[in-house]
Tab-separated table of C-alpha atoms in Angstrom:
chain	number	residue	atom	x	y	z
A	1	MET	CA	19.928	-37.363	-6.972
A	2	SER	CA	20.206	-36.568	-3.302
A	3	ILE	CA	21.595	-39.386	-1.182
A	4	PRO	CA	19.956	-39.881	2.216
A	5	GLU	CA	21.842	-40.284	5.343
A	6	PRO	CA	22.085	-43.920	6.562
A	7	ARG	CA	19.676	-45.105	9.240
A	8	SER	CA	21.178	-46.126	12.593
A	9	ALA	CA	22.340	-49.626	12.395
A	10	VAL	CA	22.475	-52.303	15.058
A	11	ALA	CA	25.867	-53.989	15.260
A	12	VAL	CA	25.670	-57.607	14.238
A	13	THR	CA	28.212	-60.187	13.280
A	14	ALA	CA	27.933	-60.599	9.507
A	15	PRO	CA	28.062	-64.115	8.109
A	16	GLU	CA	30.880	-65.053	5.874
A	17	VAL	CA	29.735	-64.942	2.283
A	18	THR	CA	31.951	-66.217	-0.439
A	19	VAL	CA	31.837	-66.733	-4.231
A	20	ARG	CA	30.709	-70.212	-5.075
A	21	ALA	CA	31.038	-70.205	-8.880
A	22	ARG	CA	31.695	-67.981	-11.896
A	23	VAL	CA	30.125	-69.021	-15.166
A	24	GLY	CA	30.883	-67.165	-18.424
A	25	VAL	CA	27.948	-66.355	-20.744
A	26	THR	CA	27.105	-64.113	-23.630
A	27	LEU	CA	23.902	-62.104	-22.875
A	28	GLN	CA	21.828	-60.825	-25.766
A	29	ARG	CA	19.875	-58.673	-23.266
A	30	ALA	CA	23.197	-56.936	-22.573
A	31	GLY	CA	23.817	-56.148	-26.284
A	32	GLY	CA	25.692	-59.395	-26.928
A	33	HIS	CA	28.385	-58.630	-24.318
A	34	HIS	CA	30.171	-61.256	-22.214
A	35	ALA	CA	29.227	-61.677	-18.616
A	36	GLU	CA	29.972	-63.755	-15.576
A	37	LEU	CA	27.099	-65.288	-13.613
A	38	VAL	CA	28.323	-65.428	-10.054
A	39	THR	CA	26.753	-67.563	-7.290
A	40	PHE	CA	27.481	-67.362	-3.558
A	41	SER	CA	27.885	-69.608	-0.496
A	42	GLY	CA	26.734	-68.469	2.952
A	43	LEU	CA	23.883	-66.122	2.048
A	44	PRO	CA	21.934	-65.771	5.233
A	45	ASP	CA	18.476	-65.870	3.719
A	46	GLY	CA	19.126	-69.072	1.836
A	47	ALA	CA	17.845	-67.531	-1.495
A	48	GLN	CA	19.600	-68.103	-4.750
A	49	HIS	CA	20.574	-64.523	-5.569
A	50	LEU	CA	22.790	-63.930	-8.494
A	51	ALA	CA	25.458	-61.420	-9.508
A	52	ILE	CA	25.862	-60.594	-13.228
A	53	VAL	CA	29.390	-59.116	-13.661
A	54	LEU	CA	29.858	-57.236	-16.896
A	55	GLY	CA	32.676	-55.420	-18.542
A	56	GLU	CA	35.765	-54.484	-16.635
A	57	PRO	CA	34.578	-53.196	-13.274
A	58	ALA	CA	36.591	-50.185	-11.992
A	59	ARG	CA	38.570	-50.833	-8.904
A	60	ASP	CA	37.142	-47.660	-7.411
A	61	ALA	CA	33.323	-47.398	-7.459
A	62	PRO	CA	32.076	-49.674	-10.221
A	63	LEU	CA	28.604	-49.243	-11.540
A	64	VAL	CA	26.089	-51.502	-9.823
A	65	ARG	CA	22.374	-52.080	-10.031
A	66	LEU	CA	20.302	-53.863	-7.435
A	67	HIS	CA	17.454	-55.410	-9.397
A	68	SER	CA	14.620	-57.273	-7.648
A	69	GLU	CA	13.261	-60.290	-9.482
A	70	CYS	CA	10.050	-59.646	-11.443
A	71	LEU	CA	8.966	-62.650	-13.507
A	72	THR	CA	6.026	-60.874	-15.046
A	73	GLY	CA	8.117	-57.950	-16.210
A	74	ASP	CA	11.628	-59.364	-16.707
A	75	VAL	CA	10.603	-62.659	-18.413
A	76	LEU	CA	7.112	-62.139	-19.775
A	77	GLY	CA	7.406	-58.532	-20.694
A	78	SER	CA	4.334	-57.281	-18.711
A	79	ALA	CA	3.585	-53.571	-19.281
A	80	ARG	CA	2.161	-53.173	-15.766
A	81	CYS	CA	5.653	-52.223	-14.433
A	82	ASP	CA	8.971	-50.814	-15.718
A	83	CYS	CA	11.051	-53.779	-14.366
A	84	GLY	CA	11.903	-55.415	-17.723
A	85	PRO	CA	13.028	-52.178	-19.470
A	86	GLN	CA	15.065	-51.217	-16.380
A	87	LEU	CA	16.806	-54.581	-16.308
A	88	GLU	CA	17.769	-54.378	-19.998
A	89	GLU	CA	18.877	-50.755	-19.692
A	90	SER	CA	21.033	-51.679	-16.679
A	91	LEU	CA	22.653	-54.697	-18.382
A	92	ARG	CA	23.511	-52.710	-21.416
A	93	ARG	CA	24.859	-49.599	-19.495
A	94	ILE	CA	26.945	-51.719	-17.108
A	95	ALA	CA	28.273	-53.907	-19.906
A	96	VAL	CA	29.827	-50.650	-21.359
A	97	GLU	CA	31.047	-49.110	-18.046
A	98	GLY	CA	31.887	-52.210	-16.133
A	99	GLY	CA	30.233	-53.393	-12.941
A	100	ALA	CA	27.555	-55.751	-11.806
A	101	VAL	CA	23.705	-56.252	-11.636
A	102	LEU	CA	22.664	-58.027	-8.525
A	103	TYR	CA	19.581	-60.080	-9.432
A	104	LEU	CA	17.836	-60.395	-6.113
A	105	ARG	CA	15.034	-63.047	-5.591
A	106	GLN	CA	12.605	-60.633	-4.023
A	107	GLU	CA	9.590	-60.924	-6.217
A	108	GLY	CA	6.823	-58.335	-5.603
A	109	ARG	CA	8.961	-56.200	-3.339
A	110	GLY	CA	9.508	-59.258	-1.199
A	111	ILE	CA	6.078	-60.718	-0.948
A	112	GLY	CA	6.412	-63.477	-3.581
A	113	LEU	CA	4.785	-64.103	-7.038
A	114	TYR	CA	1.384	-65.450	-5.911
A	115	ASN	CA	0.908	-62.626	-3.372
A	116	LYS	CA	1.933	-60.102	-6.037
A	117	LEU	CA	-0.691	-61.449	-8.432
A	118	ASP	CA	-3.331	-61.307	-5.634
A	119	ALA	CA	-2.331	-57.670	-5.161
A	120	TYR	CA	-2.746	-57.062	-8.845
A	121	LEU	CA	-6.447	-57.877	-8.490
A	122	LEU	CA	-6.804	-55.263	-5.789
A	123	GLN	CA	-4.965	-52.793	-8.007
A	124	ASP	CA	-7.527	-53.472	-10.757
A	125	ARG	CA	-10.143	-52.348	-8.210
A	126	GLY	CA	-8.390	-49.094	-7.585
A	127	ALA	CA	-5.680	-49.673	-4.863
A	128	ASP	CA	-2.153	-48.581	-5.821
A	129	THR	CA	0.738	-51.005	-5.684
A	130	PHE	CA	1.680	-50.264	-2.062
A	131	GLU	CA	-1.942	-50.106	-0.769
A	132	ALA	CA	-2.639	-53.427	-2.391
A	133	ASN	CA	0.257	-55.094	-0.548
A	134	GLU	CA	-1.199	-53.848	2.762
A	135	LEU	CA	-4.689	-54.951	1.890
A	136	ILE	CA	-3.413	-58.584	1.639
A	137	GLY	CA	-1.678	-58.253	5.020
A	138	ARG	CA	1.825	-57.606	3.873
A	139	GLU	CA	4.164	-54.598	4.166
A	140	PRO	CA	4.264	-52.056	1.356
A	141	ASP	CA	7.883	-53.077	0.672
A	142	GLU	CA	9.541	-56.039	2.475
A	143	ARG	CA	12.947	-55.967	0.673
A	144	ASP	CA	16.173	-56.107	2.739
A	145	TYR	CA	19.259	-55.162	0.901
A	146	GLY	CA	21.584	-56.461	3.600
A	147	VAL	CA	22.194	-59.597	1.449
A	148	ALA	CA	23.143	-57.387	-1.426
A	149	ALA	CA	25.767	-55.696	0.698
A	150	LEU	CA	27.125	-59.106	1.526
A	151	MET	CA	27.274	-60.118	-2.095
A	152	LEU	CA	29.132	-56.877	-3.040
A	153	GLY	CA	31.606	-57.560	-0.228
A	154	ALA	CA	32.305	-60.994	-1.564
A	155	LEU	CA	32.910	-59.472	-5.005
A	156	GLY	CA	35.295	-56.952	-3.529
A	157	MET	CA	32.970	-54.060	-4.394
A	158	LYS	CA	32.926	-52.050	-1.173
A	159	ARG	CA	32.550	-48.688	-2.836
A	160	VAL	CA	30.063	-48.297	-5.776
A	161	ARG	CA	28.097	-46.048	-7.928
A	162	LEU	CA	24.521	-47.244	-7.741
A	163	LEU	CA	22.145	-47.182	-10.736
A	164	THR	CA	18.849	-46.532	-9.101
A	165	ASN	CA	15.860	-44.194	-8.658
A	166	ASN	CA	15.129	-45.548	-5.147
A	167	PRO	CA	16.673	-43.748	-2.193
A	168	ASP	CA	15.983	-46.706	0.119
A	169	LYS	CA	18.540	-48.835	-1.671
A	170	VAL	CA	21.258	-46.224	-1.093
A	171	ALA	CA	20.312	-45.889	2.543
A	172	GLN	CA	20.289	-49.648	3.157
A	173	LEU	CA	23.603	-50.306	1.407
A	174	ARG	CA	25.188	-47.571	3.458
A	175	GLU	CA	23.659	-48.915	6.598
A	176	HIS	CA	25.309	-52.285	5.838
A	177	GLY	CA	28.770	-50.878	5.207
A	178	ILE	CA	28.795	-50.195	1.472
A	179	ASP	CA	30.183	-46.811	0.406
A	180	VAL	CA	27.756	-45.466	-2.145
A	181	ALA	CA	29.822	-42.822	-3.945
A	182	ASP	CA	27.004	-41.664	-6.259
A	183	ALA	CA	23.506	-42.583	-7.303
A	184	LEU	CA	22.644	-42.442	-11.010
A	185	PRO	CA	19.051	-42.612	-12.162
A	186	THR	CA	17.771	-45.022	-14.784
A	187	ALA	CA	15.588	-43.739	-17.613
A	188	VAL	CA	11.851	-43.349	-17.109
A	189	HIS	CA	10.174	-46.218	-18.912
A	190	ARG	CA	6.681	-44.813	-18.728
A	191	THR	CA	3.715	-46.277	-20.652
A	192	ALA	CA	-0.049	-45.712	-20.465
A	193	GLU	CA	-0.246	-49.030	-18.469
A	194	ASN	CA	2.510	-48.353	-15.889
A	195	ALA	CA	1.980	-44.605	-15.317
A	196	ARG	CA	-0.015	-45.083	-12.149
A	197	TYR	CA	2.482	-47.581	-10.835
A	198	LEU	CA	5.347	-45.080	-11.364
A	199	GLU	CA	3.404	-42.327	-9.778
A	200	ALA	CA	2.883	-44.528	-6.638
A	201	LYS	CA	6.622	-45.200	-6.407
A	202	ALA	CA	7.411	-41.478	-6.557
A	203	LEU	CA	4.676	-40.674	-3.988
A	204	HIS	CA	5.297	-43.472	-1.482
A	205	GLN	CA	9.017	-44.104	-1.695
A	206	GLY	CA	10.439	-40.859	-3.043
A	207	HIS	CA	11.712	-42.471	-6.273
A	208	THR	CA	13.457	-39.862	-8.459
A	209	ILE	CA	11.254	-40.310	-11.413
A	210	ALA	CA	10.537	-37.371	-13.803
A	211	LEU	CA	6.867	-38.053	-14.448
A	212	LYS	CA	5.880	-34.941	-16.255
A	213	GLY	CA	6.631	-35.112	-19.942
A	214	ALA	CA	8.025	-38.617	-19.667
């Protein structure tokens, strides 16, 4: 996929973010592979973001996925989005290649669970996922990946290959000092229920999603 040029950044003093704890687990969602759950101290937004480190990350450009929390899709298996399948695909691919999934607590593209469900009601009346956010008085996408850049820095992953269909993730990481060597797309997890949602992502945010024939 084409990688956009970074937006102009305002120079700020980055907070010191360090690894707080590393906990070893076996993850069935990652094909039974071993992983480390990594927590952090000093995250500026105070949220409990998590890194899931899998396999043997390459010293030069490990594979990384920024995955925003989606309780409905990741935990409950909702078919309204492709979040759950994308998470499982990412865990399995990164377990083989080595790298990390950053699980970011940014439910509903940053608007929170209750607001997301309010927006679902508007989607049921015809609004797309971005329009619905605006109709409840929020931005179409409120996610800030600066915290992800700080987490990657604390993990020593300053140069990465990013598993994403979203060019904004690439642009924001670069803006915050992470060298994105490549962007690799995930599969298209299209169903009858999430087709309109995927089309909206491609239209509004330029996601690299092959919709025809998917």
